[in-house]
XYZ file of C-alpha atoms in Angstrom:
613
model
C -4.619 12.225 31.043
C -2.070 14.777 30.714
C -3.090 18.804 30.669
C -0.851 21.453 29.521
C -1.735 25.297 29.771
C -0.441 27.857 27.752
C -1.420 31.347 26.566
C -0.313 32.556 23.407
C -1.373 35.905 21.332
C -1.708 34.518 17.839
C -0.613 38.099 17.005
C 2.486 37.572 17.795
C 5.070 35.184 16.800
C 5.133 33.504 20.481
C 4.294 35.254 23.695
C 5.637 33.772 26.724
C 3.581 32.318 29.696
C 3.065 30.118 31.983
C 2.845 26.378 31.649
C 1.632 23.864 34.117
C 2.771 20.382 33.772
C 0.503 17.697 35.082
C 1.476 13.749 35.013
C -1.854 10.978 35.275
C -1.774 7.638 34.341
C 1.758 7.363 32.678
C 1.386 10.268 30.275
C 3.493 12.955 30.532
C 3.052 16.406 27.440
C 5.607 18.890 28.411
C 7.308 21.492 26.804
C 4.284 23.025 25.183
C 4.539 25.910 22.640
C 3.114 27.558 19.132
C 5.670 28.138 16.693
C 5.464 28.331 12.379
C 2.482 30.223 12.328
C 1.275 30.533 8.117
C -0.748 33.653 7.510
C 0.430 33.815 3.911
C -3.202 33.698 2.646
C -3.795 37.290 3.977
C -4.992 38.766 6.688
C -7.670 36.872 9.132
C -8.382 34.097 6.168
C -9.497 30.033 6.676
C -6.537 28.839 5.886
C -3.964 30.349 7.965
C -2.656 27.693 10.838
C 0.093 27.175 13.516
C 1.770 24.672 14.761
C 1.769 23.377 18.841
C 5.019 21.444 19.503
C 5.173 19.913 22.447
C 6.923 16.524 23.857
C 5.120 12.980 25.161
C 6.125 9.839 26.886
C 4.052 7.135 28.710
C 4.739 4.014 30.172
C 3.330 0.441 29.372
C 2.971 1.170 25.739
C 2.764 -2.004 23.036
C 2.102 -3.365 19.093
C 1.446 -6.484 18.656
C 1.557 -7.529 15.161
C -0.351 -9.972 13.493
C 1.920 -12.427 13.670
C 1.510 -12.607 17.415
C -2.265 -14.083 16.748
C -3.228 -10.477 18.676
C -2.998 -8.048 16.977
C -2.859 -4.539 18.569
C -2.158 -1.829 20.212
C -2.052 0.822 22.834
C -2.280 4.931 21.133
C -2.620 8.141 22.882
C -5.687 10.356 21.656
C -4.028 13.906 21.662
C -6.914 16.589 21.376
C -6.526 20.263 22.410
C -8.852 22.845 24.012
C -8.431 26.467 23.405
C -10.766 30.018 24.318
C -9.942 33.277 22.694
C -9.564 36.586 24.586
C -11.029 34.967 27.592
C -14.172 33.310 25.789
C -15.716 29.860 26.201
C -13.354 26.641 25.872
C -13.520 24.933 22.131
C -12.091 22.548 20.608
C -9.257 23.055 18.304
C -9.724 21.853 14.912
C -6.820 19.757 13.420
C -5.510 19.240 10.387
C -5.426 16.330 8.843
C -2.059 15.749 7.152
C 0.863 18.259 8.060
C 1.415 16.794 11.305
C 5.361 15.845 12.273
C 5.703 12.924 14.655
C 9.271 14.155 16.468
C 12.135 11.840 17.520
C 11.460 8.873 19.049
C 12.435 9.096 22.675
C 11.065 5.807 24.220
C 11.973 1.916 24.296
C 14.760 0.987 21.874
C 12.578 -2.093 19.863
C 9.646 0.921 18.943
C 9.733 3.979 16.711
C 9.197 6.236 15.050
C 5.813 7.147 16.228
C 2.844 7.706 13.278
C -0.691 9.728 13.563
C -4.148 9.092 12.473
C -6.376 11.605 12.571
C -9.743 11.132 14.344
C -12.263 13.101 12.135
C -15.581 14.299 13.006
C -17.456 11.777 11.282
C -14.775 9.363 10.414
C -16.881 7.554 7.565
C -16.387 10.939 5.458
C -13.580 13.041 3.668
C -11.626 15.206 5.514
C -13.003 19.007 5.502
C -11.264 21.763 7.326
C -14.734 23.519 8.177
C -16.897 20.710 7.840
C -14.871 17.363 9.067
C -11.855 18.111 10.854
C -10.270 16.134 12.634
C -11.013 16.280 16.604
C -8.365 15.108 18.075
C -5.119 12.672 16.791
C -4.334 8.762 17.627
C -0.292 8.915 18.302
C 1.512 5.886 18.422
C 4.512 3.559 18.000
C 5.581 1.703 15.038
C 7.131 -1.871 14.674
C 6.993 -4.645 17.318
C 7.356 -3.061 20.677
C 6.569 -3.641 24.665
C 7.511 -0.805 26.818
C 8.155 3.013 27.560
C 6.998 5.560 24.338
C 7.894 8.647 23.579
C 8.817 11.467 20.893
C 10.293 15.322 21.264
C 9.481 18.060 19.305
C 6.391 16.328 18.118
C 4.446 19.109 16.117
C 0.597 19.004 15.115
C -1.059 21.486 12.851
C -4.260 23.847 14.236
C -6.349 25.201 11.566
C -7.496 28.313 13.466
C -8.914 29.985 10.729
C -11.249 27.571 9.322
C -12.793 28.536 13.364
C -12.877 32.057 12.501
C -10.464 32.837 14.587
C -8.702 36.555 14.226
C -5.212 36.665 13.638
C -4.516 38.859 16.884
C -6.496 36.999 19.262
C -5.320 36.002 22.743
C -4.921 31.893 23.346
C -5.023 30.091 26.009
C -4.297 26.468 25.206
C -4.680 23.077 27.099
C -3.692 20.395 25.356
C -5.172 16.533 26.420
C -4.233 12.985 26.180
C -5.746 10.118 26.785
C -4.366 6.287 26.380
C -5.995 4.015 24.368
C -6.409 0.443 23.276
C -7.179 -0.930 19.564
C -9.347 -3.478 19.319
C -8.927 -4.729 15.467
C -11.814 -5.930 12.825
C -12.217 -9.333 13.354
C -15.425 -12.024 14.658
C -16.087 -12.645 18.036
C -18.648 -14.245 20.450
C -21.202 -12.663 22.579
C -22.223 -15.140 25.555
C -20.255 -17.981 27.231
C -22.122 -20.967 27.704
C -22.588 -19.999 31.210
C -25.061 -19.215 33.020
C -24.849 -15.418 33.668
C -28.206 -13.647 34.634
C -29.459 -12.211 31.128
C -26.468 -12.885 29.004
C -26.737 -12.862 25.326
C -27.273 -16.497 23.762
C -27.982 -17.757 20.449
C -31.795 -17.573 19.454
C -32.166 -21.741 19.758
C -31.604 -21.618 22.884
C -34.520 -22.282 25.488
C -33.177 -22.876 28.749
C -30.216 -23.271 31.028
C -26.850 -22.327 30.122
C -26.631 -19.537 27.142
C -25.563 -20.677 23.471
C -22.786 -18.011 22.591
C -23.887 -16.393 19.187
C -21.273 -15.012 16.811
C -20.555 -12.021 15.445
C -19.407 -12.079 11.832
C -19.757 -9.200 10.183
C -20.708 -5.206 10.974
C -24.166 -6.248 9.057
C -27.600 -6.131 10.443
C -28.380 -8.649 13.215
C -31.855 -9.939 13.836
C -32.946 -9.738 17.073
C -35.210 -13.292 18.023
C -36.178 -16.706 19.209
C -34.601 -18.538 16.319
C -31.192 -20.296 15.164
C -28.941 -18.138 14.038
C -30.780 -15.046 15.375
C -29.091 -12.713 18.603
C -31.360 -13.392 21.979
C -30.877 -12.997 25.491
C -31.274 -15.191 29.039
C -34.014 -12.805 30.739
C -37.481 -10.845 29.216
C -38.360 -8.992 31.851
C -36.487 -6.193 34.547
C -33.112 -4.917 33.769
C -31.464 -7.889 32.300
C -34.232 -8.052 29.528
C -33.104 -8.459 25.835
C -36.221 -6.594 24.535
C -38.598 -7.999 22.072
C -37.776 -9.313 19.186
C -36.374 -7.200 16.034
C -33.144 -6.055 15.063
C -29.868 -4.242 15.491
C -29.296 -2.140 11.526
C -25.753 -1.687 10.273
C -25.697 1.557 11.899
C -25.517 0.034 15.364
C -21.608 -0.255 16.797
C -21.368 -4.135 17.273
C -18.033 -4.542 17.790
C -16.873 -6.166 14.495
C -15.439 -3.162 12.758
C -12.558 -1.670 14.492
C -12.546 0.888 17.151
C -10.056 2.549 20.044
C -11.209 2.062 23.809
C -9.899 3.690 26.797
C -7.491 2.054 28.858
C -8.884 2.809 32.337
C -11.813 4.011 33.216
C -12.080 7.915 33.581
C -10.013 9.028 36.529
C -11.156 12.033 39.137
C -7.960 14.135 37.364
C -9.545 13.601 33.983
C -13.205 14.198 35.621
C -11.469 17.555 36.673
C -9.944 18.446 33.345
C -13.279 18.299 31.854
C -14.854 19.792 34.659
C -12.641 23.092 34.548
C -13.074 23.723 30.690
C -17.246 24.306 31.865
C -18.911 27.445 32.165
C -20.267 28.250 35.595
C -23.880 26.855 34.110
C -22.310 23.470 32.899
C -20.402 23.300 36.193
C -23.248 23.396 38.091
C -24.662 20.473 36.082
C -21.844 18.327 36.375
C -20.763 19.138 40.315
C -20.050 15.361 41.967
C -18.945 17.296 45.018
C -22.623 17.493 46.587
C -24.998 15.570 48.383
C -24.886 12.770 46.204
C -21.034 12.724 45.958
C -20.050 13.634 50.060
C -21.588 14.207 53.127
C -21.006 16.565 56.522
C -18.345 13.605 57.211
C -16.185 14.781 54.341
C -14.413 11.909 51.817
C -17.352 9.281 50.608
C -15.844 6.283 48.592
C -12.709 7.918 47.989
C -14.236 11.131 46.203
C -11.701 13.861 46.340
C -13.121 15.629 43.994
C -13.199 20.031 45.485
C -15.570 22.814 44.061
C -17.371 25.077 45.564
C -16.682 28.042 42.587
C -13.828 28.062 40.116
C -11.693 25.309 39.534
C -12.407 22.300 40.785
C -9.374 20.775 42.720
C -7.412 17.504 44.181
C -6.240 18.858 47.880
C -2.630 17.341 47.901
C -3.019 16.214 44.342
C -4.134 12.917 45.706
C -6.470 10.456 44.608
C -6.062 12.010 40.841
C -4.948 8.195 39.485
C -8.352 6.851 41.433
C -11.336 5.954 39.069
C -13.949 8.461 39.192
C -17.394 7.132 40.715
C -20.527 8.895 41.493
C -21.104 10.311 37.288
C -24.474 9.496 35.849
C -25.040 8.973 32.212
C -25.465 12.624 31.605
C -22.039 13.036 33.509
C -20.715 9.866 31.381
C -22.133 11.006 27.797
C -20.875 14.988 28.504
C -17.616 14.229 28.876
C -17.144 12.010 26.113
C -18.742 14.403 24.184
C -16.298 16.988 25.371
C -14.004 14.461 24.484
C -14.582 13.774 20.931
C -15.237 9.969 22.232
C -18.425 7.917 21.974
C -20.279 5.502 24.532
C -19.861 1.845 23.780
C -22.666 -0.517 22.989
C -22.851 -3.387 25.199
C -21.526 -6.088 22.700
C -18.324 -3.769 21.565
C -17.883 -3.979 26.131
C -17.965 -7.669 24.974
C -15.244 -7.631 22.375
C -13.238 -5.656 23.816
C -12.827 -8.008 26.888
C -12.998 -11.166 25.166
C -11.493 -10.857 21.719
C -11.804 -13.105 18.951
C -10.924 -15.792 21.539
C -13.555 -18.658 22.258
C -15.395 -17.640 25.571
C -14.898 -19.709 28.869
C -17.872 -20.159 30.616
C -19.091 -17.509 33.458
C -15.942 -15.790 32.848
C -13.830 -12.585 33.877
C -12.191 -9.963 31.901
C -9.076 -11.860 31.681
C -10.379 -14.680 29.969
C -11.248 -17.668 33.091
C -13.871 -17.900 35.471
C -11.641 -17.821 38.621
C -11.058 -14.360 40.587
C -9.182 -13.459 44.046
C -11.279 -13.785 46.630
C -9.916 -12.044 50.147
C -9.276 -8.682 50.698
C -6.954 -6.335 49.459
C -3.968 -4.804 51.040
C -3.407 -1.555 50.139
C 0.019 0.867 49.511
C 0.534 4.401 49.196
C -3.412 5.345 49.616
C -4.411 7.852 46.882
C -1.058 8.076 45.633
C 0.101 7.714 41.834
C 1.562 4.681 43.031
C -1.112 3.247 44.674
C -0.987 -0.765 44.879
C -2.073 -4.263 46.412
C 0.552 -4.794 49.138
C 2.520 -8.012 47.811
C 0.601 -10.338 50.855
C -3.075 -9.887 49.019
C -1.911 -9.641 45.472
C -2.740 -12.323 43.095
C 0.522 -12.293 41.165
C 0.155 -16.036 38.957
C -1.804 -18.149 37.258
C -5.147 -17.771 35.977
C -6.954 -16.750 38.946
C -7.659 -12.779 37.900
C -7.673 -9.518 40.521
C -10.345 -7.769 40.546
C -11.896 -4.955 42.868
C -15.166 -5.928 43.832
C -17.550 -6.779 46.941
C -14.961 -9.666 47.981
C -11.660 -7.784 47.236
C -12.793 -4.488 48.568
C -10.739 -2.962 51.819
C -11.238 0.842 51.027
C -14.905 1.345 50.485
C -14.473 2.532 46.788
C -12.793 2.401 43.337
C -9.015 1.813 43.118
C -6.119 3.389 40.905
C -6.963 3.177 37.726
C -4.430 0.397 36.633
C -3.544 -0.762 39.555
C -2.845 -4.603 39.367
C -1.144 -3.899 35.894
C 1.693 -1.934 37.623
C 2.018 -3.240 40.857
C 3.762 -6.725 39.622
C 5.203 -6.180 36.005
C 3.442 -9.187 34.240
C 2.318 -9.508 31.337
C -0.486 -12.192 32.291
C -4.067 -11.327 32.052
C -5.198 -12.875 34.969
C -2.568 -10.500 37.025
C -3.110 -7.569 35.335
C -7.104 -8.024 35.447
C -7.264 -7.054 32.115
C -9.273 -7.948 28.702
C -7.976 -9.666 25.615
C -6.617 -5.981 24.314
C -5.098 -4.313 26.837
C -8.173 -2.728 29.013
C -7.905 -2.930 32.839
C -10.979 -3.093 35.188
C -13.127 -4.579 32.834
C -14.457 -6.567 35.798
C -14.895 -4.618 38.759
C -13.888 -1.063 40.384
C -16.909 1.190 38.709
C -19.521 -0.032 36.568
C -19.154 0.957 32.437
C -21.959 2.861 30.940
C -22.937 1.353 27.516
C -25.346 1.611 25.119
C -27.610 -1.203 25.075
C -30.212 -3.774 23.012
C -32.756 -4.228 25.112
C -35.422 -1.422 24.433
C -36.028 0.535 21.356
C -33.962 3.672 22.245
C -30.601 2.330 22.662
C -31.158 -0.330 19.255
C -31.117 3.496 17.231
C -28.078 4.326 18.447
C -25.602 4.507 15.419
C -21.784 5.482 16.936
C -22.307 9.093 16.306
C -19.170 10.527 18.132
C -18.840 13.699 20.207
C -17.988 17.044 18.309
C -16.320 18.252 21.329
C -19.243 21.014 22.380
C -21.813 20.630 25.002
C -24.721 22.300 24.976
C -25.430 25.637 27.273
C -27.055 23.855 30.189
C -23.961 21.129 29.611
C -25.775 18.160 27.909
C -23.770 16.078 25.353
C -26.023 16.543 22.051
C -24.582 13.844 19.593
C -27.684 12.359 17.962
C -28.963 8.759 18.995
C -27.189 9.077 21.972
C -29.292 7.756 24.592
C -31.027 10.473 26.249
C -29.991 12.993 29.644
C -32.212 10.369 32.094
C -30.205 7.143 30.548
C -32.967 5.511 29.002
C -31.025 3.582 25.936
C -28.311 3.134 28.707
C -27.571 0.347 30.842
C -24.357 -1.073 32.788
C -21.835 -3.407 32.530
C -18.803 -5.266 34.458
C -19.831 -4.825 38.223
C -18.316 -2.041 40.476
C -16.432 -2.538 43.982
C -19.388 -3.496 46.001
C -20.073 -5.668 42.952
C -20.966 -9.416 43.859
C -18.887 -12.052 42.126
C -21.546 -12.846 39.518
C -22.020 -9.110 38.653
C -18.391 -8.744 37.394
C -18.757 -11.747 34.252
C -18.344 -10.068 31.132
C -21.448 -11.342 29.989
C -23.491 -10.756 32.988
C -26.515 -8.522 32.077
C -28.659 -8.181 35.095
C -28.237 -3.553 34.630
C -27.959 -3.801 31.054
C -31.517 -2.046 30.600
C -31.335 0.087 33.949
C -32.521 3.685 33.292
C -30.728 5.492 36.011
C -30.006 9.538 36.306
C -28.432 8.552 40.271
C -24.594 9.723 40.903
C -23.921 6.804 42.970
C -20.233 5.653 44.391
C -20.264 2.869 41.922
C -21.007 4.311 38.786
C -18.468 5.432 36.209
C -17.637 4.475 33.105
C -14.837 5.138 29.952
C -15.356 5.767 25.779
C -14.786 4.154 22.437
C -13.782 6.273 18.824
C -14.549 4.212 15.555
C -11.613 3.551 13.257
C -11.691 3.449 9.730
C -9.154 1.353 8.188
C -9.264 -1.376 5.057
C -8.921 -5.024 6.163
C -7.394 -7.616 3.746
C -10.077 -7.788 0.565
C -8.913 -12.039 -0.038
C -10.796 -14.684 2.074
C -8.180 -17.354 2.958
C -8.218 -20.303 0.627
C -9.356 -23.620 1.821
C -8.056 -25.492 4.928
C -6.009 -28.201 4.483
C -5.233 -31.329 6.774
C -2.222 -32.894 7.401
C -1.522 -35.487 9.510
C 2.314 -35.464 11.120
C 3.710 -38.603 12.544
C 2.869 -37.406 16.049
C -0.144 -38.448 18.219
C -3.202 -36.046 18.328
C -1.212 -33.615 16.277
C -2.589 -32.119 13.126
C -1.345 -29.714 10.640
C -3.329 -27.311 8.994
C -3.051 -25.178 6.056
C -4.419 -22.472 4.133
C -3.107 -19.405 1.751
C -4.081 -16.188 0.310
C -2.502 -13.369 1.887
C -0.541 -10.679 -0.113
C 2.349 -8.144 1.093
C 2.520 -7.161 4.322
C -0.839 -9.669 5.593
C -0.602 -12.315 7.298
C -2.647 -15.258 9.269
C -5.168 -15.765 12.410
C -6.160 -18.837 13.416
C -9.375 -19.349 15.818
C -9.782 -22.285 17.267
C -11.773 -24.231 20.426
C -10.195 -23.041 23.780
C -9.125 -26.757 24.088
C -7.417 -26.550 20.418
C -4.125 -25.685 21.244
C -1.909 -24.225 18.486
C 1.621 -25.442 18.896
C 3.440 -23.421 16.291
C 3.202 -21.119 13.070
C -0.032 -18.652 14.582
C 0.106 -15.752 12.262
C 1.520 -17.831 9.661
C -0.044 -20.141 6.511
C 0.303 -23.164 8.176
C 0.338 -24.221 11.931
C 0.624 -27.270 14.215
C -2.121 -28.123 16.652
C -3.014 -29.810 19.263
C -6.166 -31.783 18.964
C -9.113 -31.046 21.467
C -12.316 -32.344 21.702
C -14.686 -33.278 18.499
C -16.534 -31.459 16.517
C -14.405 -28.694 16.496
C -14.798 -25.388 14.022
C -11.466 -24.293 12.868
C -11.638 -20.633 11.516
C -8.861 -18.766 9.768
C -8.634 -15.039 8.812
C -6.392 -12.786 7.168
C -4.773 -10.219 8.773
C -3.129 -7.055 8.212
C -2.659 -3.888 10.753
C -6.100 -2.929 10.631
C -7.697 -6.565 11.635
C -8.918 -9.555 9.805
C -10.737 -10.515 6.465
C -13.928 -12.797 5.929
C -13.044 -16.110 7.635
C -12.330 -19.623 6.264
C -14.355 -22.427 8.467
C -13.640 -26.445 8.814
C -15.532 -28.338 10.438
C -13.627 -31.103 12.198
C -15.369 -34.129 13.393
C -13.514 -37.527 15.068
């Protein structure tokens, strides 16, 4: 995250002030200023607005179009905090249109930038006072992988709609979070493995799980019958809970959403913490007995605070994942940032994507993981990395921070495996299907569970950017401040190999208000976008004159649309992914072949074909 501080008096066109620039997770926002104020509607009118201008850049950006068979991209979530006349910090209400994406300065294959507003309620129409944009997603257009950036970006702040007088003295803080886009498409829960408490189809009775297909955002029956969602445990922290249902409002992961690329870092935590009131800071202090002991630094927690603003001495450890966050802490951070918690179904979708699962798999899509302790270089610095003698740099063996690789007794720098060796391999980077990092290991992810009644009432409401007076998240139907309704997924730096498997639910229902070194989190935001309405035509099978090769064809896509073919793991698409005709290498029978029509938003309903030998 990047933060920029600037003080401006709205009654003047611009008042010179100090600007502090800090880089985090490769995002840099610079040269922030306020310009082009419009008060033509009259003094202190609700229609009065101004523009916030800045430059932005970040590394390791990408956009994968539907023709690649992946159909996702990264983005930056931009939001602005302000305080008027020295008062409390508030979230700036942005307009839904009228922004200027500036001039592209990133990789030559990308650009220009574009915006997508993140409304307070994405499912309702924009309203400047009742449903404003709490932030903007910004991303490049065209197919590219590399640095992204733009100069002279300009976003519209409707300060009049917030009742801010024209003569106010304003202090601004502009924040940027790197996100990855998870498109609308079906996926599987569970792997066919033996992970503790893992999801399974209700036809399961014992042994390995049966992957459950999520093919829509509609209601899901929970129970022990074929075609229902069920689990492999019925008591304890990994229970599926009682039979029942998840109604349509519970976020099941089929619908598109954005997710933070990285777990919340210590610098991001400080950015949040330093906009709180004294009472709110006292509630969310992670430097007390649960965060540090009398010897000083514990589990790499370098956050320092007694009064005023929290700091990172020497500016070290800012990009290290933040531990010691209980549920109340994580929920407050997400509410403040205009994000929301993810469900445990969304956690599996974001890591696994549309691909068929592998038994007992990790976030990078295989069931093999590094197993010897890493040696770190540049400890605590922004370029902290893994020494090449201990870094797994090739193959399907994945990199992760867990008990067998831990050497420092704490979490590592966010994104450490992807940045150490420039590689697109998921195993090397320890990355999920859609580009999120450390979903297996480092710190535990906080999720909304389906294993109890409190978790099941979650409706994907987003944070409004403001906390209660005492510092609590105040969004409707989130798990309560004790953590009831929340759980843990993904494992941490002290976890066993089994605990960092994607489908492991060993702590999925644990209610825990403690601050432990291995507890962290990250957030998501729902996206409203129109996927193709048409279902693909029937799949036609042709047998070309090649051994163990089939040609499959379909149709039905419109302008600007393509195709995504979803096959079993051992049926390999040789050519044509993204088009209406593929050549595929035959695998094990019987096999279900799926095809969807895709656009930039995601996928249509599926057309399926069962092939038997």
